[in-house]
Coordinates of C-alpha atoms in Angstrom, one line a residue:
M3 CA 59.0 53.3 -103.8
K4 CA 59.3 50.2 -101.6
F5 CA 62.7 51.3 -100.5
L6 CA 61.2 54.6 -99.2
K7 CA 58.6 52.6 -97.2
K8 CA 61.3 50.4 -95.7
L9 CA 63.4 53.5 -94.9
V10 CA 60.5 55.2 -93.0
L11 CA 59.7 52.1 -91.1
A12 CA 63.4 51.7 -90.2
N13 CA 63.5 55.2 -88.8
I14 CA 60.5 54.6 -86.7
T15 CA 62.0 51.3 -85.3
S16 CA 65.5 52.7 -84.7
S17 CA 64.1 55.7 -82.8
G18 CA 62.2 53.5 -80.5
A19 CA 59.0 55.2 -81.4
I20 CA 57.4 51.8 -82.1
S21 CA 57.3 51.0 -78.5
H22 CA 55.1 54.1 -77.9
Y23 CA 52.4 53.1 -80.3
H24 CA 49.9 50.4 -80.2
S25 CA 50.1 47.6 -82.7
T26 CA 46.9 48.9 -84.4
D27 CA 48.6 52.4 -84.8
F28 CA 51.6 50.7 -86.4
A29 CA 49.3 48.8 -88.8
Y30 CA 47.5 52.1 -89.6
T31 CA 50.8 53.8 -90.4
D32 CA 51.9 50.9 -92.6
T33 CA 48.6 51.0 -94.5
F34 CA 48.8 54.8 -94.9
L35 CA 52.4 54.7 -96.2
S36 CA 51.5 51.9 -98.6
Y37 CA 48.5 54.0 -99.9
C38 CA 50.7 57.1 -100.4
L39 CA 53.4 55.1 -102.2
R40 CA 50.9 53.5 -104.5
N41 CA 49.4 56.8 -105.4
L42 CA 52.9 58.2 -106.0
E43 CA 53.7 55.4 -108.3
K44 CA 50.4 55.9 -110.2
L45 CA 51.1 59.7 -110.5
T46 CA 54.7 59.0 -111.8
Y47 CA 53.4 56.5 -114.3
R48 CA 50.7 58.9 -115.6
L49 CA 53.2 61.8 -115.8
N50 CA 55.6 59.7 -117.8
K51 CA 52.8 58.6 -120.1
Y52 CA 51.6 62.2 -120.6
L53 CA 55.1 63.3 -121.5
L54 CA 55.5 60.5 -124.0
I55 CA 52.1 61.2 -125.6
R56 CA 52.9 64.9 -125.8
K57 CA 56.2 64.2 -127.4
R58 CA 54.6 61.8 -129.9
A59 CA 51.8 64.3 -130.7
H60 CA 54.4 67.0 -131.4
S61 CA 56.3 64.7 -133.7
L62 CA 53.1 63.7 -135.6
K63 CA 52.2 67.4 -136.0
Q64 CA 55.6 68.1 -137.5
E65 CA 55.2 65.2 -139.9
F66 CA 51.7 66.4 -140.9
D67 CA 52.8 70.0 -141.5
H68 CA 55.7 68.7 -143.6
L69 CA 53.4 66.5 -145.7
K70 CA 50.8 69.2 -146.0
Q71 CA 53.5 71.6 -147.4
K72 CA 54.7 69.0 -149.9
M73 CA 51.1 68.6 -151.1
I74 CA 50.7 72.3 -151.5
N75 CA 54.0 72.7 -153.4
A76 CA 53.1 69.8 -155.7
R77 CA 49.7 71.2 -156.4
L78 CA 51.0 74.7 -157.1
G79 CA 53.7 73.2 -159.3
S80 CA 51.1 71.4 -161.4
F81 CA 49.7 74.8 -162.5
K82 CA 53.0 76.6 -162.9
K83 CA 54.6 74.1 -165.2
P84 CA 53.5 74.0 -168.8
Q85 CA 52.9 70.3 -168.8
V86 CA 49.3 70.6 -170.0
I87 CA 50.6 70.5 -173.6
D88 CA 51.7 66.9 -173.0
W89 CA 48.1 65.7 -172.9
A90 CA 46.0 68.4 -174.6
P91 CA 46.8 71.2 -177.0
L92 CA 46.7 74.7 -175.6
I93 CA 44.9 77.3 -177.7
K94 CA 46.2 80.8 -177.4
A95 CA 43.8 83.8 -177.2
T96 CA 42.9 85.1 -180.7
P97 CA 42.0 88.8 -181.3
P98 CA 38.3 89.5 -182.1
L99 CA 37.4 89.7 -185.8
K100 CA 36.3 93.2 -186.9
D101 CA 34.5 92.1 -190.1
N102 CA 31.3 90.3 -189.0
S103 CA 30.5 89.2 -192.5
T104 CA 33.9 87.5 -192.7
H105 CA 33.3 85.8 -189.4
S106 CA 29.9 84.6 -190.6
K107 CA 31.5 83.3 -193.8
D108 CA 34.3 81.5 -192.0
Q109 CA 31.8 80.0 -189.6
A110 CA 29.7 78.8 -192.5
D111 CA 32.8 77.2 -194.1
Y112 CA 33.6 75.4 -190.9
Q113 CA 30.1 74.2 -190.7
N114 CA 30.4 72.7 -194.1
H115 CA 33.7 71.0 -193.5
Y116 CA 33.9 70.2 -189.8
Q117 CA 30.6 69.0 -188.6
L118 CA 30.2 67.7 -185.0
A119 CA 27.4 65.5 -186.2
G120 CA 25.5 65.1 -183.0
R121 CA 28.5 64.7 -180.7
S122 CA 28.5 66.3 -177.3
V123 CA 31.1 68.8 -176.1
L124 CA 31.7 69.2 -172.4
C125 CA 32.9 72.7 -171.4
V126 CA 34.7 72.6 -168.0
G127 CA 35.0 76.2 -166.7
G128 CA 34.8 79.4 -168.7
H129 CA 32.5 82.4 -168.0
I130 CA 28.9 81.5 -167.4
K131 CA 27.7 84.6 -169.3
L132 CA 29.3 83.2 -172.4
Y133 CA 27.6 79.8 -172.2
P134 CA 24.7 80.8 -174.5
K135 CA 27.2 81.9 -177.2
Y136 CA 29.2 78.6 -176.7
N137 CA 25.9 76.7 -177.1
Q138 CA 24.9 78.6 -180.2
L139 CA 28.3 78.0 -181.8
I140 CA 28.3 74.3 -181.0
K141 CA 24.8 73.9 -182.3
S142 CA 25.8 75.5 -185.5
F143 CA 28.2 72.6 -186.0
G144 CA 25.5 70.1 -185.2
G145 CA 26.7 69.3 -181.7
D146 CA 25.4 69.5 -178.1
L147 CA 26.9 71.5 -175.3
M148 CA 27.4 70.2 -171.8
T149 CA 28.8 72.4 -169.1
F150 CA 30.5 72.2 -165.7
H151 CA 31.4 75.5 -164.1
G152 CA 32.2 74.2 -160.6
D153 CA 30.0 76.7 -158.7
S154 CA 27.6 75.9 -155.9
N155 CA 25.2 74.3 -158.5
D156 CA 27.9 71.9 -159.7
H157 CA 29.4 69.1 -157.6
L158 CA 32.8 67.7 -158.3
D159 CA 31.5 64.2 -157.7
N160 CA 29.4 64.6 -160.9
L161 CA 32.3 65.6 -163.1
P162 CA 33.7 62.1 -163.8
Q163 CA 30.3 61.0 -165.0
L164 CA 30.0 64.0 -167.3
L165 CA 33.5 63.4 -168.7
E166 CA 32.5 59.8 -169.4
E167 CA 29.2 60.8 -171.1
S168 CA 30.7 63.5 -173.4
D169 CA 32.5 62.9 -176.7
L170 CA 34.8 65.9 -176.7
I171 CA 36.1 68.2 -173.9
I172 CA 37.1 71.8 -173.9
C173 CA 38.5 73.7 -170.9
P174 CA 39.2 77.4 -170.6
I175 CA 42.0 77.5 -168.1
D176 CA 41.6 81.2 -167.2
C177 CA 38.4 80.5 -165.4
V178 CA 38.2 76.9 -164.0
N179 CA 38.1 75.3 -160.6
H180 CA 41.5 73.9 -159.7
E181 CA 40.1 70.6 -158.5
A182 CA 38.0 70.3 -161.7
F183 CA 41.0 71.0 -163.8
L184 CA 43.0 68.2 -162.2
I185 CA 40.1 65.8 -162.7
V186 CA 39.9 66.7 -166.4
K187 CA 43.7 66.4 -166.7
Y188 CA 44.0 62.9 -165.3
Y189 CA 40.8 61.6 -166.9
C190 CA 41.9 62.8 -170.4
K191 CA 45.5 61.8 -169.9
Y192 CA 44.7 58.2 -169.1
S193 CA 41.5 57.8 -171.2
G194 CA 42.7 59.4 -174.3
K195 CA 39.5 61.3 -174.9
P196 CA 40.0 64.4 -177.1
C197 CA 40.4 67.6 -175.2
V198 CA 41.7 71.1 -175.9
L199 CA 42.6 73.8 -173.4
L200 CA 41.9 77.5 -174.0
D201 CA 44.2 80.3 -172.8
R202 CA 41.1 82.6 -172.5
S203 CA 37.4 82.1 -172.3
G204 CA 36.6 84.5 -175.2
I205 CA 34.2 83.3 -177.9
N206 CA 36.9 83.6 -180.6
T207 CA 39.3 81.4 -178.7
F208 CA 36.4 79.0 -177.9
C209 CA 35.6 78.8 -181.6
T210 CA 39.2 78.1 -182.5
G211 CA 39.2 75.3 -179.8
I212 CA 36.2 73.7 -181.4
H213 CA 37.9 73.7 -184.8
M214 CA 40.9 72.1 -183.2
L215 CA 38.7 69.4 -181.6
I216 CA 37.0 68.6 -184.9
N217 CA 40.4 68.4 -186.6
I218 CA 41.9 66.0 -184.1
N219 CA 38.8 63.9 -184.0
P220 CA 37.0 64.3 -187.3
V221 CA 33.6 62.6 -188.0
T222 CA 34.0 59.3 -189.8
S223 CA 31.5 58.6 -192.5

């Protein structure tokens, strides 16, 4: 930029134009040129800075998109892979019993041999309309039902506390909030608290899950 200024002044001097201007006019021209060159330098600096920022922002966006995709793939993979059996048994759906008297007899037998004895069972997920039946079943074994459905009335921030307060955990995986499922998975995996997963939310499958919970964590006299 200083070179341009010297070049302009040299042209003015070599052409003899300086002799036609008053010294104050020459000083004004020098000041004006200096002002223009300074602004040109500032404009060039800002333009280069803008280009660098834009390039860096584009690079960060690509890194963010790549990381976001990796997180999505990892999250989807956690539900596609049958790794849940590594930390909790998975109960397959069982057909409904046709003979109600047999069902009542079986339930009475379980009540005699597999008492919950006041322990609390936290159900994470499942169909809300089945909660009264879940509660009735657990009470018949002498236990207490706690629930976390993950709807607008339940906050994920409260789930760890419920997991800590409960004695046993049951989770129907056909109807459960994904974030809630992951919290249950990591809590039970690292705490060792008894947990069973249900392939379906049906009452018969739930009943089988309760029997499994009692079997893997029986009441000690």
